[in-house]
Short mmCIF file of C-alpha atoms and ligand atoms in Angstrom, two decimals:
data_model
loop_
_atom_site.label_atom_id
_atom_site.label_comp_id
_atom_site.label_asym_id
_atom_site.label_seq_id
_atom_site.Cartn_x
_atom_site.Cartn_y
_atom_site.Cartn_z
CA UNK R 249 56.70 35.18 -48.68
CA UNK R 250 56.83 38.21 -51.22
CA UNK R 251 57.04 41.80 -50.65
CA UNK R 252 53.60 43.00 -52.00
CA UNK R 253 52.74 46.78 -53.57
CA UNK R 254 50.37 47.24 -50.67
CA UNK R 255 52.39 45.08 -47.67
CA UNK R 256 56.04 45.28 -47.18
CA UNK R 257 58.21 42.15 -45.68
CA UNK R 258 58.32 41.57 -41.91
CA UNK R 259 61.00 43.78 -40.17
CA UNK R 260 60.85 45.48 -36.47
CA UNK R 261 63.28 48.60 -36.11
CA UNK R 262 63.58 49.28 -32.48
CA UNK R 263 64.02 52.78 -32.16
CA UNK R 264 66.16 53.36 -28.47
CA UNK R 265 68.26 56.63 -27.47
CA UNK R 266 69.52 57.14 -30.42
CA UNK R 267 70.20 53.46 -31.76
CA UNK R 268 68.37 51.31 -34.11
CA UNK R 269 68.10 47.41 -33.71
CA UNK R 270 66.78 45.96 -36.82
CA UNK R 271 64.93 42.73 -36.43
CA UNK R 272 65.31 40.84 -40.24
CA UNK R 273 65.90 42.38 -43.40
CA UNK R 274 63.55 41.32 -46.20
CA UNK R 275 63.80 42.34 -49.95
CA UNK R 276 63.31 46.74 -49.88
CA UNK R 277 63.86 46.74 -46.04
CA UNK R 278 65.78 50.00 -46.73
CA UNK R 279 63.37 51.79 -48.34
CA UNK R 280 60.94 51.07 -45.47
CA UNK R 281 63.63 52.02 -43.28
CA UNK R 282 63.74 55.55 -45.17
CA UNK R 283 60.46 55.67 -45.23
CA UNK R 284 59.71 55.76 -41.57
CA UNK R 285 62.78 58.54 -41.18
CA UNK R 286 64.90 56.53 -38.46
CA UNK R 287 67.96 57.15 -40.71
CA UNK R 288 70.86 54.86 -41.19
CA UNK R 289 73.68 55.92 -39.04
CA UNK R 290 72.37 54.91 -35.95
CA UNK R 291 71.91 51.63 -37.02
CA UNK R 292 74.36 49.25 -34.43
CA UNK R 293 72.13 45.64 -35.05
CA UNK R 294 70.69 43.49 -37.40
CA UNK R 295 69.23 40.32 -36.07
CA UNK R 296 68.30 38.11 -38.51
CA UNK R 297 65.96 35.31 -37.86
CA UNK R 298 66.75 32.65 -40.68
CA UNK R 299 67.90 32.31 -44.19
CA UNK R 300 64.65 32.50 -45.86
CA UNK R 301 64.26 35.49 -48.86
CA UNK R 302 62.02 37.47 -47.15
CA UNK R 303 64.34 37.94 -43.83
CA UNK R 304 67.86 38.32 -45.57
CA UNK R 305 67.20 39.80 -48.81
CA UNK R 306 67.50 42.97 -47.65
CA UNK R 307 70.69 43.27 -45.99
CA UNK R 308 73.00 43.83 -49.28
CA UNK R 309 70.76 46.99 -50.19
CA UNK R 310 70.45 47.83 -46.35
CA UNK R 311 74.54 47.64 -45.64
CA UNK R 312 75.13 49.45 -49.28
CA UNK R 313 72.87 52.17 -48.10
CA UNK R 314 74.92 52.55 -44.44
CA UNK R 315 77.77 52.99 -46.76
CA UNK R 316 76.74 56.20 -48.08
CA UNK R 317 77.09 58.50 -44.68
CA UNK R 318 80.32 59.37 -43.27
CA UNK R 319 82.00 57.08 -40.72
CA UNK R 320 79.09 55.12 -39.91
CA UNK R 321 80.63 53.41 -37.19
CA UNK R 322 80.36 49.80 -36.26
CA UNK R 323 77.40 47.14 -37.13
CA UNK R 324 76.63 43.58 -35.37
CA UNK R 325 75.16 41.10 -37.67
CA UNK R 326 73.36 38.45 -35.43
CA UNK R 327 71.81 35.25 -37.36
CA UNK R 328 71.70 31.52 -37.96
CA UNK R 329 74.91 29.54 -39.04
CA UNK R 330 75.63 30.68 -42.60
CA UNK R 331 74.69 34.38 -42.39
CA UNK R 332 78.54 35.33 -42.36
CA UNK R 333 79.13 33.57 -45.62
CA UNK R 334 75.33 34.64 -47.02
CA UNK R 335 77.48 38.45 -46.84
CA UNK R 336 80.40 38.18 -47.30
CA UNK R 337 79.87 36.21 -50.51
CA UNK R 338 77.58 38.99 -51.92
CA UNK R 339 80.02 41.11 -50.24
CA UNK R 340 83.04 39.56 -52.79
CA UNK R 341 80.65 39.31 -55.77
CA UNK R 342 79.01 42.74 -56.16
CA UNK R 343 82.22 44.17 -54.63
CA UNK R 344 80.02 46.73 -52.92
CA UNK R 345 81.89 49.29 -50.14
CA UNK R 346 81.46 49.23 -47.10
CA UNK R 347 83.23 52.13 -45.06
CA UNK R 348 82.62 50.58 -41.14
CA UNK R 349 83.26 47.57 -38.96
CA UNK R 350 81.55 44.61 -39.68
CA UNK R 351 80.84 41.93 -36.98
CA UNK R 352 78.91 38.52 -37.52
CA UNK R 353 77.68 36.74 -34.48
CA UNK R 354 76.20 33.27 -35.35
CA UNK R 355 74.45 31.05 -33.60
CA UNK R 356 75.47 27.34 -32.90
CA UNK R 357 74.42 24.26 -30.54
CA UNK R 358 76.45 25.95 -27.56
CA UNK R 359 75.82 29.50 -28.06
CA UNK R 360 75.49 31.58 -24.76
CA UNK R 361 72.12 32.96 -24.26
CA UNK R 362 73.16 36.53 -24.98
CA UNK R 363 74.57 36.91 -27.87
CA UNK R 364 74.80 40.91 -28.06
CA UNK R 365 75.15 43.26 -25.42
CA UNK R 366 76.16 47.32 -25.12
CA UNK R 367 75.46 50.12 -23.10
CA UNK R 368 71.78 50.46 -23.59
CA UNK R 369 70.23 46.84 -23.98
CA UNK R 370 70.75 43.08 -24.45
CA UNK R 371 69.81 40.31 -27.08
CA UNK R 372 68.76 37.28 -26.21
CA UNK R 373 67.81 34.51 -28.80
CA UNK R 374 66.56 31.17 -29.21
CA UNK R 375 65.95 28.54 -32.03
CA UNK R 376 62.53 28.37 -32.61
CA UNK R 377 59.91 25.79 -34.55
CA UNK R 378 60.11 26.28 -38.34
CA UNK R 379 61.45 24.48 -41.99
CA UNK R 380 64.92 26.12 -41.28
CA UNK R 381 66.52 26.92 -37.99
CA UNK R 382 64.93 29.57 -37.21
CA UNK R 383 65.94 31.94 -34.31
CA UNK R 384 63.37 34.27 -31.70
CA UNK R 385 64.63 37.17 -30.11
CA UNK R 386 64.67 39.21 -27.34
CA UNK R 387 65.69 42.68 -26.48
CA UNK R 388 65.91 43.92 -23.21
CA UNK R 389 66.71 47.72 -22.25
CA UNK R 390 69.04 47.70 -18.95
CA UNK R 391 67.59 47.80 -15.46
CA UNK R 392 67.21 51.58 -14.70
CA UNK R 393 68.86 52.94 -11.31
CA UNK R 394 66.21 53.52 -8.39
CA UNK R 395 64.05 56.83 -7.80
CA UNK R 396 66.57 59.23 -5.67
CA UNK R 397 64.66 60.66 -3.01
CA UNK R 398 64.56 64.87 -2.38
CA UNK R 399 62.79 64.29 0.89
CA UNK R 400 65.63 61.57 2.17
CA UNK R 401 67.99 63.84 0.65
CA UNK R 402 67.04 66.77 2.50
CA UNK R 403 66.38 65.28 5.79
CA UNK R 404 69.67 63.69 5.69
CA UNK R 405 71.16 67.36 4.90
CA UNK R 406 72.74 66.43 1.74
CA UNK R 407 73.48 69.98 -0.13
CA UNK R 408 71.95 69.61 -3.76
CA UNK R 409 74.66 69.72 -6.24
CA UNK R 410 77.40 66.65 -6.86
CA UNK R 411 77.08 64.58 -3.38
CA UNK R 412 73.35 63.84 -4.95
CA UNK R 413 74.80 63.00 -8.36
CA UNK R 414 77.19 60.50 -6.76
CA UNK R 415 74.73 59.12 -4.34
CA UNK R 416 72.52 58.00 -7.56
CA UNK R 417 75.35 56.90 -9.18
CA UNK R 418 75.72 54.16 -6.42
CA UNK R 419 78.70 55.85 -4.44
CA UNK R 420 78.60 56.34 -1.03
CA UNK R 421 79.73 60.32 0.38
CA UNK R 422 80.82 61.53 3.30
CA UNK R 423 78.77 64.83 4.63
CA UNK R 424 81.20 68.20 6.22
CA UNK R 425 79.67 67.11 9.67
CA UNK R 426 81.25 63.13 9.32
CA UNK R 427 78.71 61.53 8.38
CA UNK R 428 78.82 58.72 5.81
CA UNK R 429 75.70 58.60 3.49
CA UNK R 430 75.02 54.94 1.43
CA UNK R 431 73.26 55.06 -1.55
CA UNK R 432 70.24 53.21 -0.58
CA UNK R 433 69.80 55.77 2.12
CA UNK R 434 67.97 57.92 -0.82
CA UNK R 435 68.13 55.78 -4.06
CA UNK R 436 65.38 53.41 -4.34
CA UNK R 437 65.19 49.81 -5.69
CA UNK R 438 66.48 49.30 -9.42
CA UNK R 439 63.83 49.56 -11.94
CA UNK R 440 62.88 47.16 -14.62
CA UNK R 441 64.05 48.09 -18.39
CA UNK R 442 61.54 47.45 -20.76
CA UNK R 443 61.52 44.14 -22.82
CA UNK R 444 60.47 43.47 -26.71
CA UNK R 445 60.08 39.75 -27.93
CA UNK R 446 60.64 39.70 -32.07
CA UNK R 447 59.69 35.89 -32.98
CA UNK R 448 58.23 35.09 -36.54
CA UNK R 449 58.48 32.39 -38.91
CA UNK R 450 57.56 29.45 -35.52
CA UNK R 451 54.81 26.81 -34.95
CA UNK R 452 54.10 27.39 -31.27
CA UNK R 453 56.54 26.71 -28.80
CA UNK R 454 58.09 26.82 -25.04
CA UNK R 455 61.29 28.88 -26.65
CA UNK R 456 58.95 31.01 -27.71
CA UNK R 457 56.77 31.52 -24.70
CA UNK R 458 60.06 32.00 -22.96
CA UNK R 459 61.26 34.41 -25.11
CA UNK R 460 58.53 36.51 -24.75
CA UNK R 461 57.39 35.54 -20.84
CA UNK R 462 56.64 39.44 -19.39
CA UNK R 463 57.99 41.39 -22.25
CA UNK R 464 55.85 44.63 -22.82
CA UNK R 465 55.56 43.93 -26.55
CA UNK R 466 55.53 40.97 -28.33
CA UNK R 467 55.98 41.22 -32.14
CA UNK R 468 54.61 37.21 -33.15
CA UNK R 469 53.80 35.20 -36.45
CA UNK R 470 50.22 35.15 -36.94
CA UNK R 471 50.27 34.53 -40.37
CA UNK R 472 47.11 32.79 -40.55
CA UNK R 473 43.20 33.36 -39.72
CA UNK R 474 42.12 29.99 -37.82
CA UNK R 475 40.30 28.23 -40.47
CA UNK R 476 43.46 27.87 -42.49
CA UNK R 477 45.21 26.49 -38.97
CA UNK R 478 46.12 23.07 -41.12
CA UNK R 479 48.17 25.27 -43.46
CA UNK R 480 49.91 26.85 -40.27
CA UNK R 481 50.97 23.55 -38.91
CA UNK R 482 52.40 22.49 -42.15
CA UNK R 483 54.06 25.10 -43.35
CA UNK R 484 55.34 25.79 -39.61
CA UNK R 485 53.74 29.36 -39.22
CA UNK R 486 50.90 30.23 -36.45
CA UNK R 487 47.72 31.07 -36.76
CA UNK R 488 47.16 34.61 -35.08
CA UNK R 489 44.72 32.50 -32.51
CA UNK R 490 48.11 30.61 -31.65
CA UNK R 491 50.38 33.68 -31.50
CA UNK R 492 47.46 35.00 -29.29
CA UNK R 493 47.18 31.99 -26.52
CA UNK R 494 50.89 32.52 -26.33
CA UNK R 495 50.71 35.92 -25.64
CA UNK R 496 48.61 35.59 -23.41
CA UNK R 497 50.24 32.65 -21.66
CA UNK R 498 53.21 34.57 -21.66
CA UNK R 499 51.81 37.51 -19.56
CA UNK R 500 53.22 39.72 -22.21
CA UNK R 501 51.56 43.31 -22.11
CA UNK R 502 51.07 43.78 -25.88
CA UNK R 503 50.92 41.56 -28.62
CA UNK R 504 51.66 42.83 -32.35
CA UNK R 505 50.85 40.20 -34.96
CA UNK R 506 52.99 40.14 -38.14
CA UNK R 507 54.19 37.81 -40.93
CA UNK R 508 50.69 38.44 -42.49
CA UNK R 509 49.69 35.88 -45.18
CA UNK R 510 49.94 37.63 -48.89
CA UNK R 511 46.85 35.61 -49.32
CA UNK R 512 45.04 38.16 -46.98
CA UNK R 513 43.72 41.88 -48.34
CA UNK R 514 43.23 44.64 -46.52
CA UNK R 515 39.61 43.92 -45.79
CA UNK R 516 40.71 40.60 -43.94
CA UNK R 517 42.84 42.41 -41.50
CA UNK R 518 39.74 43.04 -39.27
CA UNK R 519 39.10 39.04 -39.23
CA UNK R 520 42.56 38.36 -38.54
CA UNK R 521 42.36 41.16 -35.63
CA UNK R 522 38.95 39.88 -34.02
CA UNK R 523 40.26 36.19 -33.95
CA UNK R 524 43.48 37.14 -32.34
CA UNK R 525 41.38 39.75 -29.47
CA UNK R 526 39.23 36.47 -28.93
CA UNK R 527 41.87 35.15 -27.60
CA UNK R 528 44.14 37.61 -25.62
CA UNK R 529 42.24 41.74 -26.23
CA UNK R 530 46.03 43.27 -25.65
CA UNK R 531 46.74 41.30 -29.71
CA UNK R 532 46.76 43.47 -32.75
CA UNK R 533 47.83 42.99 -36.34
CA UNK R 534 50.56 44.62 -37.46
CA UNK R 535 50.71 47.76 -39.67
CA UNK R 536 53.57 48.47 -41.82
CA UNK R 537 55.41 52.14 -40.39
CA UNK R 538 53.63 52.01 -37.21
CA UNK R 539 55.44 52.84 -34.27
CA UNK R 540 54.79 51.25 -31.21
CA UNK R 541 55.60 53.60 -28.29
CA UNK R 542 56.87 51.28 -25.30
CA UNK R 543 56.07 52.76 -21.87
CA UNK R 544 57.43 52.24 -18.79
CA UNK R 545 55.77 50.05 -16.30
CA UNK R 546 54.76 52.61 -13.71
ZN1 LIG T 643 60.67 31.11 -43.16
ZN1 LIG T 644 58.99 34.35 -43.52
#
């Protein structure tokens, strides 16, 4: 697929405390990136699906660009076997600098499930259905700690102040009159982090259902309108009617549809919207800068 003047390449910056995971890096992925403001620093991940053009082209101009603050800090490069030499080779023959760490996870036959893992979230991936090996991915935000209860609190005669702060923290403290307080006494159950699925480039498929089984979005190929479903199947893509059924298989809350065919103007976005809603109404198409709040559950 090409960038066009009116469409950029499929990418998904995910925009947490702070951080940014990046989710491919087609040709001008930087400029988008600049574009939308999210800046460069905080940029810890890119996940790369597969070593087509329009998901790797990007990175030399993205990790040039990330060379141009001060100290950076570290970056994770997640992708299919060959990634590591894909950069480094440019790396050696443009000579570019880079002034930060630079990690390369890849994935092979026995790779654990998680590949990626820090404070905040976790990565999951999968290979899914396509021409090359093509990975999905999943990010999932940490479980939360429980609600801490004032009323418990109070009744219990805990005095507000750092007792409370270590009770939510999971410790248990003992009170002036002797009495041991746990943690669960006022700390309810852990809550749910929230969950993204990032899969493009895949013919339908039970990684891909897996990947994105619950998540609250769901960024899928739907690079076709259903009439042109033969094209789908051979050039291993979905239609958005497919990326919908999955969704909506999936129990996933929202569905974004991306990977739009060039083939498709603007004034076809509204067909490729209505056949997706046929099939799940939480699936939309894709808009390039959107942002896609993520709420919690309750
Ligand atoms: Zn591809
Ligand atoms: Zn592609």
């Amino acid at each position: 697929m090409m960038p066009m003047p009116h469409r950029f390449l499929t990418s998904l910056a995910v925009h947490h405390r702070g951080q940014i995971y990046l989710f491919d890096a087609g040709e001008g992925c930087q400029i988008t990136l600049k574009k939308a403001k999210l800046g460069i620093k905080p940029l810890r991940v890119v996940a790369v699906s597969h070593l087509h053009g329009d998901h790797c082209l990007g990175l030399p101009g993205l990790l040039m660009m990330r060379a141009q603050v001060p100290d950076p800090g570290p970056l994770t490069i997640l992708g299919p076997p060959g990634i590591e030499r894909f950069v480094s080779d440019l790396h050696e023959l443009l000579r570019f600098f880079i002034n930060y760490s630079l990690s390369f996870v890849e994935w092979h036959e026995e790779s654990p499930e998680i590949p990626y893992e820090d404070e905040l979230v976790r990565i999951r991936w999968g290979p899914v259905r396509h021409t090359a090996l093509c990975l999905g991915y999943r990010l999932e935000e940490h479980p939360r700690p429980g609600r801490f209860s004032r009323e418990s609190a109070e009744a219990l005669g805990i005095p507000s102040g750092p007792l409370r702060g270590k009770l939510q923290a999971g410790e248990s403290v003992k009170l002036e009159d002797g009495i041991t307080v746990s943690p669960h006494q006022v700390v309810g159950p852990t809550r749910a982090g929230r969950h993204i699925c990032y899969a493009v480039d895949t013919r339908p498929d039970d990684i891909v259902r897996r990947l994105c089984q619950d998540v609250d979005v769901a960024f899928l190929d739907g690079m076709f309108l259903p009439e042109h479903s033969a094209e789908a199947e051979e050039k291993f893509h979905m239609t958005v009617e497919e990326a919908a059924c999955i969704a909506s298989v999936a129990g996933v809350r929202r569905a974004v549809l991306v990977h739009i065919s060039p083939r498709y103007g603007e004034e076809d976005l509204e067909k490729l919207a209505v056949a997706a809603s046929r099939r799940f109404e939480k699936a939309e198409i894709g808009r390039d800068l959107r942002r896609y709040p993520v709420p919690y559950r309750e």
